[in-house]
């Protein structure tokens, strides 16, 4: 392997791709980072942009700025459409290609509607900044339209928000939205009482936060219900449209539907013509390489990786970062002439979810926390992983202000007219 000319292409500037690139600082390689967006996004706080607590600039950073001191890294704003494995080239949508010696695909995930992609215009998910501002616009527009609506039934539908999916994203959205309606917006309208807003969390399983210990799920459910959230369990959604959502045999008239029920991998498996699981994640080798192509690695939400107990590694930021570091270490070993197998071993740091501005649940396995103390620990953990002092300070001040006053500053309706299809 010619170290001086070894060229690595990284597709995706998320947690996995960025951690991989950082871990290779000082290695004798050239790196090209390709992403269709110019920013790295801190996805765990995306729901707070959607619910007016934070501004977009507080959870996203330009990739070029983050890598400005890395002279060995070239950043390209481009859209990847395929991989030519025999020729070792990444194909771009403008017809050009980028050659590689080693390729890392860290392309993340997209929304999954379980075969009903026609629901997406009516039930947006939450994966990008564009998604967050779309959700924020729809929520705020619903209140504005309700202020003008004179028909009681239509007004109630405008004041009903349905959230599909009882995982961490759904729980966090539900708790924050009900506080937005009951506290932040209270008294700002003349024809409606925003405290009449109904937030309904719909989960097909028998409990919310299914990945948490049962007692933490029970706590979260009771905490949400105390806030005023209605929780519907055990009935899967069978229809989403402009009139509302159908789950089981029940129809809920709701002008705003938010999707937090499932994700599918990016098209990395399609690009590689590689075997994939039902969610589209590439079935990688134990060292995270692609079968038959040891020079290609897949990490994060695009990779199907199993723990020793055969459970899949969760699609969370810590997992993607661990995988990025592991591939970087493997590549360094190869450059030094060590080609021995290096299986990836995932270390689960724990599960966290917040419930409004005063409670959270934390499951570290060896310790489980709920309530106010868990909320503070959740906040400290998220602030720690933000990039840069300015963002840590801005987010801290925003949270303290919301905690003390209930007011949220990012209540802007942007991006023009909303169109649900």
mmCIF file of C-alpha atoms in Angstrom:
data_model
loop_
_atom_site.group_PDB
_atom_site.id
_atom_site.type_symbol
_atom_site.label_atom_id
_atom_site.label_comp_id
_atom_site.label_asym_id
_atom_site.label_seq_id
_atom_site.Cartn_x
_atom_site.Cartn_y
_atom_site.Cartn_z
ATOM 1 C CA UNK A 1 0.000 0.000 0.000
ATOM 2 C CA UNK A 2 1.485 3.308 -1.115
ATOM 3 C CA UNK A 3 0.943 5.463 1.947
ATOM 4 C CA UNK A 4 1.993 8.763 0.383
ATOM 5 C CA UNK A 5 -0.737 8.606 -2.250
ATOM 6 C CA UNK A 6 -3.421 6.674 -0.369
ATOM 7 C CA UNK A 7 -6.711 8.461 -0.994
ATOM 8 C CA UNK A 8 -9.723 8.050 1.269
ATOM 9 C CA UNK A 9 -13.199 9.184 0.280
ATOM 10 C CA UNK A 10 -15.718 9.770 3.072
ATOM 11 C CA UNK A 11 -19.371 10.100 2.058
ATOM 12 C CA UNK A 12 -21.361 11.769 4.820
ATOM 13 C CA UNK A 13 -20.320 14.431 7.322
ATOM 14 C CA UNK A 14 -22.403 13.066 10.177
ATOM 15 C CA UNK A 15 -21.158 11.631 13.456
ATOM 16 C CA UNK A 16 -19.497 8.568 11.920
ATOM 17 C CA UNK A 17 -17.812 10.300 8.996
ATOM 18 C CA UNK A 18 -16.577 13.234 11.046
ATOM 19 C CA UNK A 19 -15.231 11.036 13.854
ATOM 20 C CA UNK A 20 -13.408 8.840 11.315
ATOM 21 C CA UNK A 21 -11.823 11.902 9.717
ATOM 22 C CA UNK A 22 -10.766 13.349 13.065
ATOM 23 C CA UNK A 23 -9.222 10.039 14.164
ATOM 24 C CA UNK A 24 -7.020 10.010 11.055
ATOM 25 C CA UNK A 25 -5.350 13.332 11.869
ATOM 26 C CA UNK A 26 -1.626 12.934 11.206
ATOM 27 C CA UNK A 27 -1.977 9.746 9.176
ATOM 28 C CA UNK A 28 -0.151 9.645 5.814
ATOM 29 C CA UNK A 29 -3.328 9.860 3.715
ATOM 30 C CA UNK A 30 -5.401 12.278 1.644
ATOM 31 C CA UNK A 31 -9.091 12.551 2.501
ATOM 32 C CA UNK A 32 -11.998 13.823 0.423
ATOM 33 C CA UNK A 33 -15.174 14.491 2.422
ATOM 34 C CA UNK A 34 -18.362 14.520 0.314
ATOM 35 C CA UNK A 35 -21.774 15.583 1.591
ATOM 36 C CA UNK A 36 -24.886 16.952 -0.112
ATOM 37 C CA UNK A 37 -25.227 19.500 2.698
ATOM 38 C CA UNK A 38 -22.596 21.941 3.859
ATOM 39 C CA UNK A 39 -23.144 21.364 7.563
ATOM 40 C CA UNK A 40 -22.707 18.789 10.299
ATOM 41 C CA UNK A 41 -25.935 18.393 12.273
ATOM 42 C CA UNK A 42 -26.340 17.486 15.937
ATOM 43 C CA UNK A 43 -29.447 15.365 15.351
ATOM 44 C CA UNK A 44 -30.291 14.602 19.021
ATOM 45 C CA UNK A 45 -31.486 18.188 19.444
ATOM 46 C CA UNK A 46 -33.247 18.498 16.096
ATOM 47 C CA UNK A 47 -36.645 18.208 17.771
ATOM 48 C CA UNK A 48 -35.877 21.382 19.750
ATOM 49 C CA UNK A 49 -35.517 23.338 16.514
ATOM 50 C CA UNK A 50 -38.832 21.865 15.376
ATOM 51 C CA UNK A 51 -40.507 22.989 18.608
ATOM 52 C CA UNK A 52 -39.086 26.553 18.648
ATOM 53 C CA UNK A 53 -36.641 26.050 21.549
ATOM 54 C CA UNK A 54 -33.426 26.426 19.528
ATOM 55 C CA UNK A 55 -32.318 28.113 16.318
ATOM 56 C CA UNK A 56 -30.856 26.108 13.447
ATOM 57 C CA UNK A 57 -27.420 27.682 13.868
ATOM 58 C CA UNK A 58 -27.187 26.380 17.449
ATOM 59 C CA UNK A 59 -27.106 22.711 16.435
ATOM 60 C CA UNK A 60 -25.341 22.775 13.056
ATOM 61 C CA UNK A 61 -21.860 23.808 11.920
ATOM 62 C CA UNK A 62 -20.338 24.304 8.451
ATOM 63 C CA UNK A 63 -18.216 21.288 7.564
ATOM 64 C CA UNK A 64 -15.535 23.473 5.987
ATOM 65 C CA UNK A 65 -15.177 25.404 9.234
ATOM 66 C CA UNK A 66 -14.853 22.226 11.297
ATOM 67 C CA UNK A 67 -12.110 20.900 9.011
ATOM 68 C CA UNK A 68 -10.425 24.214 8.192
ATOM 69 C CA UNK A 69 -7.166 23.260 9.952
ATOM 70 C CA UNK A 70 -6.929 19.876 8.248
ATOM 71 C CA UNK A 71 -4.878 20.541 5.127
ATOM 72 C CA UNK A 72 -5.082 16.842 4.283
ATOM 73 C CA UNK A 73 -8.886 17.065 3.883
ATOM 74 C CA UNK A 74 -10.732 18.369 0.825
ATOM 75 C CA UNK A 75 -14.446 19.040 1.289
ATOM 76 C CA UNK A 76 -16.869 18.709 -1.622
ATOM 77 C CA UNK A 77 -20.514 19.790 -1.640
ATOM 78 C CA UNK A 78 -21.965 17.174 -3.968
ATOM 79 C CA UNK A 79 -24.668 14.534 -4.276
ATOM 80 C CA UNK A 80 -23.499 10.917 -4.527
ATOM 81 C CA UNK A 81 -25.638 8.662 -6.731
ATOM 82 C CA UNK A 82 -23.595 5.472 -6.871
ATOM 83 C CA UNK A 83 -20.373 3.560 -6.357
ATOM 84 C CA UNK A 84 -18.406 1.832 -9.122
ATOM 85 C CA UNK A 85 -16.788 -0.941 -7.065
ATOM 86 C CA UNK A 86 -14.650 -2.486 -9.838
ATOM 87 C CA UNK A 87 -13.164 0.894 -10.791
ATOM 88 C CA UNK A 88 -13.089 2.221 -7.209
ATOM 89 C CA UNK A 89 -14.972 5.410 -7.999
ATOM 90 C CA UNK A 90 -17.735 7.352 -6.253
ATOM 91 C CA UNK A 91 -20.277 8.599 -8.804
ATOM 92 C CA UNK A 92 -21.807 12.089 -8.517
ATOM 93 C CA UNK A 93 -25.074 13.390 -9.909
ATOM 94 C CA UNK A 94 -23.348 15.787 -12.338
ATOM 95 C CA UNK A 95 -21.750 12.868 -14.161
ATOM 96 C CA UNK A 96 -18.329 13.235 -12.556
ATOM 97 C CA UNK A 97 -16.589 10.717 -10.310
ATOM 98 C CA UNK A 98 -14.084 10.667 -7.449
ATOM 99 C CA UNK A 99 -11.546 7.829 -7.291
ATOM 100 C CA UNK A 100 -10.679 6.198 -3.969
ATOM 101 C CA UNK A 101 -8.315 3.686 -2.430
ATOM 102 C CA UNK A 102 -10.460 3.384 0.706
ATOM 103 C CA UNK A 103 -14.129 4.361 0.888
ATOM 104 C CA UNK A 104 -16.182 5.089 4.022
ATOM 105 C CA UNK A 105 -19.946 5.349 3.630
ATOM 106 C CA UNK A 106 -21.499 7.171 6.589
ATOM 107 C CA UNK A 107 -24.690 8.263 4.898
ATOM 108 C CA UNK A 108 -27.196 7.944 7.729
ATOM 109 C CA UNK A 109 -30.891 7.162 7.484
ATOM 110 C CA UNK A 110 -34.120 8.538 6.083
ATOM 111 C CA UNK A 111 -37.789 8.208 7.033
ATOM 112 C CA UNK A 112 -39.548 4.853 6.653
ATOM 113 C CA UNK A 113 -43.300 4.739 6.156
ATOM 114 C CA UNK A 114 -43.605 0.923 6.033
ATOM 115 C CA UNK A 115 -44.534 0.823 2.368
ATOM 116 C CA UNK A 116 -46.762 3.913 2.506
ATOM 117 C CA UNK A 117 -44.557 6.667 1.119
ATOM 118 C CA UNK A 118 -47.732 8.503 0.113
ATOM 119 C CA UNK A 119 -48.102 9.452 3.797
ATOM 120 C CA UNK A 120 -44.948 11.576 3.815
ATOM 121 C CA UNK A 121 -46.536 14.842 2.557
ATOM 122 C CA UNK A 122 -49.028 14.667 5.439
ATOM 123 C CA UNK A 123 -46.709 13.313 8.155
ATOM 124 C CA UNK A 124 -43.194 14.741 7.898
ATOM 125 C CA UNK A 125 -40.366 13.089 9.783
ATOM 126 C CA UNK A 126 -37.407 14.670 11.518
ATOM 127 C CA UNK A 127 -33.942 13.961 10.102
ATOM 128 C CA UNK A 128 -32.664 17.246 8.643
ATOM 129 C CA UNK A 129 -32.751 20.974 9.378
ATOM 130 C CA UNK A 130 -35.224 21.319 6.517
ATOM 131 C CA UNK A 131 -37.467 18.769 8.243
ATOM 132 C CA UNK A 132 -37.234 20.682 11.511
ATOM 133 C CA UNK A 133 -38.196 24.029 9.998
ATOM 134 C CA UNK A 134 -41.037 22.322 8.094
ATOM 135 C CA UNK A 135 -42.403 20.811 11.321
ATOM 136 C CA UNK A 136 -42.019 24.129 13.150
ATOM 137 C CA UNK A 137 -43.881 25.929 10.378
ATOM 138 C CA UNK A 138 -46.753 23.446 10.392
ATOM 139 C CA UNK A 139 -47.162 23.604 14.159
ATOM 140 C CA UNK A 140 -47.169 27.407 14.278
ATOM 141 C CA UNK A 141 -49.398 27.733 11.199
ATOM 142 C CA UNK A 142 -51.948 25.435 12.824
ATOM 143 C CA UNK A 143 -52.355 27.921 15.680
ATOM 144 C CA UNK A 144 -52.571 30.848 13.269
ATOM 145 C CA UNK A 145 -55.251 29.102 11.208
ATOM 146 C CA UNK A 146 -57.175 28.101 14.329
ATOM 147 C CA UNK A 147 -57.264 31.769 15.378
ATOM 148 C CA UNK A 148 -59.228 32.532 12.190
ATOM 149 C CA UNK A 149 -61.401 29.403 12.084
ATOM 150 C CA UNK A 150 -65.016 29.781 13.234
ATOM 151 C CA UNK A 151 -66.164 26.176 12.811
ATOM 152 C CA UNK A 152 -65.638 24.403 16.187
ATOM 153 C CA UNK A 153 -64.835 20.987 14.677
ATOM 154 C CA UNK A 154 -62.306 22.406 12.227
ATOM 155 C CA UNK A 155 -60.779 24.535 14.953
ATOM 156 C CA UNK A 156 -60.305 21.485 17.194
ATOM 157 C CA UNK A 157 -58.680 19.578 14.338
ATOM 158 C CA UNK A 158 -56.262 22.477 13.918
ATOM 159 C CA UNK A 159 -55.502 22.307 17.631
ATOM 160 C CA UNK A 160 -54.867 18.551 17.517
ATOM 161 C CA UNK A 161 -51.327 17.305 16.898
ATOM 162 C CA UNK A 162 -50.772 13.598 16.298
ATOM 163 C CA UNK A 163 -47.311 12.065 16.753
ATOM 164 C CA UNK A 164 -46.780 8.601 15.312
ATOM 165 C CA UNK A 165 -44.133 6.596 17.177
ATOM 166 C CA UNK A 166 -43.407 6.245 20.884
ATOM 167 C CA UNK A 167 -39.620 6.102 20.777
ATOM 168 C CA UNK A 168 -37.356 8.852 22.164
ATOM 169 C CA UNK A 169 -38.116 11.273 19.302
ATOM 170 C CA UNK A 170 -41.871 10.870 19.662
ATOM 171 C CA UNK A 171 -41.749 11.215 23.446
ATOM 172 C CA UNK A 172 -39.527 14.291 23.291
ATOM 173 C CA UNK A 173 -41.718 15.927 20.641
ATOM 174 C CA UNK A 174 -44.899 15.248 22.610
ATOM 175 C CA UNK A 175 -43.608 16.695 25.861
ATOM 176 C CA UNK A 176 -42.157 19.799 24.248
ATOM 177 C CA UNK A 177 -45.149 20.554 22.015
ATOM 178 C CA UNK A 178 -47.636 20.359 24.868
ATOM 179 C CA UNK A 179 -45.491 22.792 26.872
ATOM 180 C CA UNK A 180 -45.260 25.103 23.855
ATOM 181 C CA UNK A 181 -49.050 25.166 23.594
ATOM 182 C CA UNK A 182 -49.879 25.298 27.301
ATOM 183 C CA UNK A 183 -47.146 27.662 28.503
ATOM 184 C CA UNK A 184 -45.296 29.566 25.776
ATOM 185 C CA UNK A 185 -48.262 30.522 23.575
ATOM 186 C CA UNK A 186 -50.775 31.028 26.365
ATOM 187 C CA UNK A 187 -52.350 34.468 26.194
ATOM 188 C CA UNK A 188 -50.949 35.374 22.782
ATOM 189 C CA UNK A 189 -54.154 34.650 20.843
ATOM 190 C CA UNK A 190 -57.574 36.275 21.199
ATOM 191 C CA UNK A 191 -59.971 33.755 19.655
ATOM 192 C CA UNK A 192 -58.446 30.500 20.867
ATOM 193 C CA UNK A 193 -57.103 29.139 24.114
ATOM 194 C CA UNK A 194 -53.917 27.278 23.212
ATOM 195 C CA UNK A 195 -54.307 25.243 26.400
ATOM 196 C CA UNK A 196 -57.100 23.398 24.543
ATOM 197 C CA UNK A 197 -54.463 21.939 22.221
ATOM 198 C CA UNK A 198 -54.552 18.160 22.162
ATOM 199 C CA UNK A 199 -51.286 16.239 21.655
ATOM 200 C CA UNK A 200 -51.803 12.545 20.878
ATOM 201 C CA UNK A 201 -48.892 10.091 20.877
ATOM 202 C CA UNK A 202 -49.664 6.910 18.906
ATOM 203 C CA UNK A 203 -47.547 3.783 19.434
ATOM 204 C CA UNK A 204 -48.227 0.405 17.810
ATOM 205 C CA UNK A 205 -46.463 -1.488 20.625
ATOM 206 C CA UNK A 206 -47.631 -2.115 24.147
ATOM 207 C CA UNK A 207 -45.462 0.621 25.703
ATOM 208 C CA UNK A 208 -43.528 3.741 24.798
ATOM 209 C CA UNK A 209 -39.711 3.822 24.948
ATOM 210 C CA UNK A 210 -39.550 0.095 24.259
ATOM 211 C CA UNK A 211 -35.728 0.076 24.411
ATOM 212 C CA UNK A 212 -35.788 1.313 28.015
ATOM 213 C CA UNK A 213 -36.444 -0.716 31.147
ATOM 214 C CA UNK A 214 -40.207 -1.207 31.688
ATOM 215 C CA UNK A 215 -40.288 0.907 34.851
ATOM 216 C CA UNK A 216 -38.728 3.819 32.951
ATOM 217 C CA UNK A 217 -41.327 3.426 30.195
ATOM 218 C CA UNK A 218 -44.061 3.526 32.827
ATOM 219 C CA UNK A 219 -42.546 6.651 34.376
ATOM 220 C CA UNK A 220 -42.331 8.380 30.989
ATOM 221 C CA UNK A 221 -45.932 7.516 30.179
ATOM 222 C CA UNK A 222 -47.223 8.901 33.473
ATOM 223 C CA UNK A 223 -45.062 12.027 33.127
ATOM 224 C CA UNK A 224 -46.447 12.708 29.648
ATOM 225 C CA UNK A 225 -50.003 12.169 30.810
ATOM 226 C CA UNK A 226 -49.444 14.632 33.665
ATOM 227 C CA UNK A 227 -48.359 17.191 31.072
ATOM 228 C CA UNK A 228 -51.597 16.590 29.163
ATOM 229 C CA UNK A 229 -50.462 14.213 26.406
ATOM 230 C CA UNK A 230 -52.926 11.533 25.307
ATOM 231 C CA UNK A 231 -51.175 8.195 24.679
ATOM 232 C CA UNK A 232 -52.663 5.521 22.411
ATOM 233 C CA UNK A 233 -50.986 2.097 22.583
ATOM 234 C CA UNK A 234 -51.362 -1.180 20.734
ATOM 235 C CA UNK A 235 -52.799 0.123 17.482
ATOM 236 C CA UNK A 236 -50.781 0.675 14.324
ATOM 237 C CA UNK A 237 -51.447 3.581 11.979
ATOM 238 C CA UNK A 238 -53.214 2.521 8.783
ATOM 239 C CA UNK A 239 -53.765 5.882 7.103
ATOM 240 C CA UNK A 240 -52.466 9.449 7.095
ATOM 241 C CA UNK A 241 -54.052 12.170 4.993
ATOM 242 C CA UNK A 242 -55.169 15.786 5.076
ATOM 243 C CA UNK A 243 -58.089 14.871 7.334
ATOM 244 C CA UNK A 244 -56.028 13.214 10.046
ATOM 245 C CA UNK A 245 -54.779 9.777 11.000
ATOM 246 C CA UNK A 246 -56.401 6.342 11.347
ATOM 247 C CA UNK A 247 -55.048 3.820 13.878
ATOM 248 C CA UNK A 248 -56.825 0.573 14.595
ATOM 249 C CA UNK A 249 -60.510 1.318 14.076
ATOM 250 C CA UNK A 250 -60.195 4.924 15.254
ATOM 251 C CA UNK A 251 -59.987 8.099 13.169
ATOM 252 C CA UNK A 252 -58.381 11.174 14.724
ATOM 253 C CA UNK A 253 -59.061 14.509 13.051
ATOM 254 C CA UNK A 254 -55.707 16.305 13.180
ATOM 255 C CA UNK A 255 -54.298 18.985 10.908
ATOM 256 C CA UNK A 256 -50.725 18.286 12.053
ATOM 257 C CA UNK A 257 -49.240 14.782 11.947
ATOM 258 C CA UNK A 258 -45.589 14.165 12.828
ATOM 259 C CA UNK A 259 -43.791 10.935 11.943
ATOM 260 C CA UNK A 260 -41.419 9.381 14.494
ATOM 261 C CA UNK A 261 -42.189 5.722 13.873
ATOM 262 C CA UNK A 262 -39.385 4.333 11.780
ATOM 263 C CA UNK A 263 -36.308 4.895 9.670
ATOM 264 C CA UNK A 264 -34.706 3.275 6.641
ATOM 265 C CA UNK A 265 -31.065 3.365 5.692
ATOM 266 C CA UNK A 266 -29.719 5.628 2.977
ATOM 267 C CA UNK A 267 -29.307 3.991 -0.454
ATOM 268 C CA UNK A 268 -25.746 2.831 0.320
ATOM 269 C CA UNK A 269 -26.688 -0.826 -0.199
ATOM 270 C CA UNK A 270 -28.177 0.035 -3.597
ATOM 271 C CA UNK A 271 -25.021 1.905 -4.604
ATOM 272 C CA UNK A 272 -22.918 -1.119 -3.708
ATOM 273 C CA UNK A 273 -25.343 -3.810 -4.922
ATOM 274 C CA UNK A 274 -24.719 -5.310 -1.481
ATOM 275 C CA UNK A 275 -26.878 -7.508 0.732
ATOM 276 C CA UNK A 276 -29.038 -5.537 3.171
ATOM 277 C CA UNK A 277 -31.511 -6.086 5.989
ATOM 278 C CA UNK A 278 -35.190 -5.128 5.840
ATOM 279 C CA UNK A 279 -34.365 -1.513 6.730
ATOM 280 C CA UNK A 280 -31.869 -1.276 3.863
ATOM 281 C CA UNK A 281 -28.749 -1.374 6.055
ATOM 282 C CA UNK A 282 -25.688 -3.005 4.528
ATOM 283 C CA UNK A 283 -24.821 -6.410 6.033
ATOM 284 C CA UNK A 284 -21.195 -5.654 6.833
ATOM 285 C CA UNK A 285 -18.383 -7.905 8.023
ATOM 286 C CA UNK A 286 -17.354 -7.897 11.692
ATOM 287 C CA UNK A 287 -14.747 -5.200 10.959
ATOM 288 C CA UNK A 288 -17.471 -3.041 9.274
ATOM 289 C CA UNK A 289 -16.131 -3.661 5.766
ATOM 290 C CA UNK A 290 -18.328 -4.707 2.838
ATOM 291 C CA UNK A 291 -18.207 -8.420 1.942
ATOM 292 C CA UNK A 292 -15.941 -8.861 -1.070
ATOM 293 C CA UNK A 293 -14.588 -5.291 -0.834
ATOM 294 C CA UNK A 294 -12.280 -4.922 2.180
ATOM 295 C CA UNK A 295 -11.436 -1.376 1.068
ATOM 296 C CA UNK A 296 -15.058 -0.214 1.572
ATOM 297 C CA UNK A 297 -16.502 0.386 5.026
ATOM 298 C CA UNK A 298 -20.045 1.309 6.105
ATOM 299 C CA UNK A 299 -20.821 2.840 9.511
ATOM 300 C CA UNK A 300 -23.699 4.382 11.438
ATOM 301 C CA UNK A 301 -27.344 4.077 10.402
ATOM 302 C CA UNK A 302 -26.349 2.665 6.990
ATOM 303 C CA UNK A 303 -24.722 -0.446 8.509
ATOM 304 C CA UNK A 304 -26.296 -3.572 10.000
ATOM 305 C CA UNK A 305 -24.041 -4.472 12.933
ATOM 306 C CA UNK A 306 -24.778 -7.064 15.607
ATOM 307 C CA UNK A 307 -23.720 -7.140 19.248
ATOM 308 C CA UNK A 308 -22.395 -10.384 20.770
ATOM 309 C CA UNK A 309 -25.938 -11.153 21.979
ATOM 310 C CA UNK A 310 -27.151 -10.859 18.337
ATOM 311 C CA UNK A 311 -29.101 -7.686 18.979
ATOM 312 C CA UNK A 312 -28.450 -4.928 16.419
ATOM 313 C CA UNK A 313 -26.278 -1.981 17.373
ATOM 314 C CA UNK A 314 -28.696 0.975 17.795
ATOM 315 C CA UNK A 315 -28.738 3.833 15.321
ATOM 316 C CA UNK A 316 -27.501 6.478 17.757
ATOM 317 C CA UNK A 317 -24.695 9.031 17.635
ATOM 318 C CA UNK A 318 -22.341 7.250 20.093
ATOM 319 C CA UNK A 319 -22.517 4.062 18.013
ATOM 320 C CA UNK A 320 -21.660 5.911 14.798
ATOM 321 C CA UNK A 321 -18.728 7.650 16.485
ATOM 322 C CA UNK A 322 -17.393 4.382 17.899
ATOM 323 C CA UNK A 323 -17.608 2.807 14.460
ATOM 324 C CA UNK A 324 -15.849 5.758 12.851
ATOM 325 C CA UNK A 325 -12.986 5.499 15.343
ATOM 326 C CA UNK A 326 -12.774 1.734 14.842
ATOM 327 C CA UNK A 327 -12.452 2.004 11.054
ATOM 328 C CA UNK A 328 -9.799 4.715 11.447
ATOM 329 C CA UNK A 329 -7.794 2.429 13.753
ATOM 330 C CA UNK A 330 -8.179 -0.457 11.300
ATOM 331 C CA UNK A 331 -6.954 1.681 8.429
ATOM 332 C CA UNK A 332 -3.967 2.929 10.412
ATOM 333 C CA UNK A 333 -3.053 -0.678 11.191
ATOM 334 C CA UNK A 334 -3.296 -1.603 7.516
ATOM 335 C CA UNK A 335 -1.077 1.319 6.539
ATOM 336 C CA UNK A 336 1.475 -0.015 9.013
ATOM 337 C CA UNK A 337 1.293 -3.459 7.413
ATOM 338 C CA UNK A 338 -0.989 -5.151 9.948
ATOM 339 C CA UNK A 339 -3.856 -6.828 8.100
ATOM 340 C CA UNK A 340 -5.054 -9.018 10.972
ATOM 341 C CA UNK A 341 -8.851 -9.057 11.590
ATOM 342 C CA UNK A 342 -10.165 -6.268 13.822
ATOM 343 C CA UNK A 343 -13.798 -7.000 14.787
ATOM 344 C CA UNK A 344 -15.842 -4.059 16.000
ATOM 345 C CA UNK A 345 -17.101 -4.205 19.576
ATOM 346 C CA UNK A 346 -19.868 -1.820 20.537
ATOM 347 C CA UNK A 347 -19.952 -0.236 23.995
ATOM 348 C CA UNK A 348 -23.436 0.892 24.935
ATOM 349 C CA UNK A 349 -23.248 4.084 26.985
ATOM 350 C CA UNK A 350 -26.938 4.177 27.848
ATOM 351 C CA UNK A 351 -30.323 5.492 26.692
ATOM 352 C CA UNK A 352 -31.663 8.966 27.405
ATOM 353 C CA UNK A 353 -34.928 10.754 26.690
ATOM 354 C CA UNK A 354 -36.323 14.017 27.984
ATOM 355 C CA UNK A 355 -39.952 14.659 28.888
ATOM 356 C CA UNK A 356 -40.631 18.362 28.690
ATOM 357 C CA UNK A 357 -38.470 20.828 30.559
ATOM 358 C CA UNK A 358 -38.454 19.257 34.010
ATOM 359 C CA UNK A 359 -38.149 15.487 33.618
ATOM 360 C CA UNK A 360 -36.188 12.833 31.769
ATOM 361 C CA UNK A 361 -35.410 9.130 31.898
ATOM 362 C CA UNK A 362 -31.883 7.728 31.788
ATOM 363 C CA UNK A 363 -30.970 4.056 31.528
ATOM 364 C CA UNK A 364 -27.273 3.332 31.952
ATOM 365 C CA UNK A 365 -27.939 -0.309 32.780
ATOM 366 C CA UNK A 366 -26.137 -0.182 36.111
ATOM 367 C CA UNK A 367 -28.095 2.917 37.124
ATOM 368 C CA UNK A 368 -31.494 4.248 36.141
ATOM 369 C CA UNK A 369 -32.628 7.807 36.805
ATOM 370 C CA UNK A 370 -35.880 9.703 36.390
ATOM 371 C CA UNK A 371 -37.231 13.156 37.026
ATOM 372 C CA UNK A 372 -35.465 16.438 37.646
ATOM 373 C CA UNK A 373 -32.008 14.964 38.294
ATOM 374 C CA UNK A 374 -32.196 12.945 35.076
ATOM 375 C CA UNK A 375 -33.213 16.073 33.153
ATOM 376 C CA UNK A 376 -30.153 17.980 34.358
ATOM 377 C CA UNK A 377 -27.855 15.064 33.543
ATOM 378 C CA UNK A 378 -29.467 14.759 30.086
ATOM 379 C CA UNK A 379 -28.852 18.467 29.495
ATOM 380 C CA UNK A 380 -25.231 18.347 30.654
ATOM 381 C CA UNK A 381 -24.524 15.347 28.421
ATOM 382 C CA UNK A 382 -25.974 17.036 25.335
ATOM 383 C CA UNK A 383 -24.215 20.335 25.966
ATOM 384 C CA UNK A 384 -20.916 18.471 26.394
ATOM 385 C CA UNK A 385 -21.201 16.903 22.934
ATOM 386 C CA UNK A 386 -22.032 20.165 21.173
ATOM 387 C CA UNK A 387 -19.211 21.674 19.125
ATOM 388 C CA UNK A 388 -17.701 24.971 20.256
ATOM 389 C CA UNK A 389 -18.029 27.213 23.300
ATOM 390 C CA UNK A 390 -20.425 29.615 21.568
ATOM 391 C CA UNK A 391 -22.984 26.881 20.844
ATOM 392 C CA UNK A 392 -22.684 25.379 24.311
ATOM 393 C CA UNK A 393 -23.284 28.797 25.851
ATOM 394 C CA UNK A 394 -26.168 29.658 23.510
ATOM 395 C CA UNK A 395 -27.979 26.363 24.110
ATOM 396 C CA UNK A 396 -27.410 26.557 27.875
ATOM 397 C CA UNK A 397 -28.853 30.078 28.035
ATOM 398 C CA UNK A 398 -31.827 29.111 25.853
ATOM 399 C CA UNK A 399 -32.648 26.153 28.087
ATOM 400 C CA UNK A 400 -32.279 28.169 31.277
ATOM 401 C CA UNK A 401 -34.564 30.871 29.855
ATOM 402 C CA UNK A 402 -37.199 28.316 28.862
ATOM 403 C CA UNK A 403 -36.893 26.603 32.234
ATOM 404 C CA UNK A 404 -37.371 29.871 34.112
ATOM 405 C CA UNK A 405 -39.982 31.604 31.938
ATOM 406 C CA UNK A 406 -41.490 29.021 29.584
ATOM 407 C CA UNK A 407 -40.727 31.327 26.659
ATOM 408 C CA UNK A 408 -39.110 30.104 23.416
ATOM 409 C CA UNK A 409 -37.383 32.545 21.104
ATOM 410 C CA UNK A 410 -37.255 30.637 17.793
ATOM 411 C CA UNK A 411 -40.955 30.968 16.913
ATOM 412 C CA UNK A 412 -40.493 32.012 13.310
ATOM 413 C CA UNK A 413 -42.640 30.825 10.410
ATOM 414 C CA UNK A 414 -40.243 30.567 7.473
ATOM 415 C CA UNK A 415 -39.879 28.891 4.049
ATOM 416 C CA UNK A 416 -43.015 30.429 2.562
ATOM 417 C CA UNK A 417 -46.377 28.752 2.153
ATOM 418 C CA UNK A 418 -46.911 25.290 3.551
ATOM 419 C CA UNK A 419 -48.139 22.620 1.152
ATOM 420 C CA UNK A 420 -49.122 19.146 2.337
ATOM 421 C CA UNK A 421 -49.401 17.739 -1.143
#
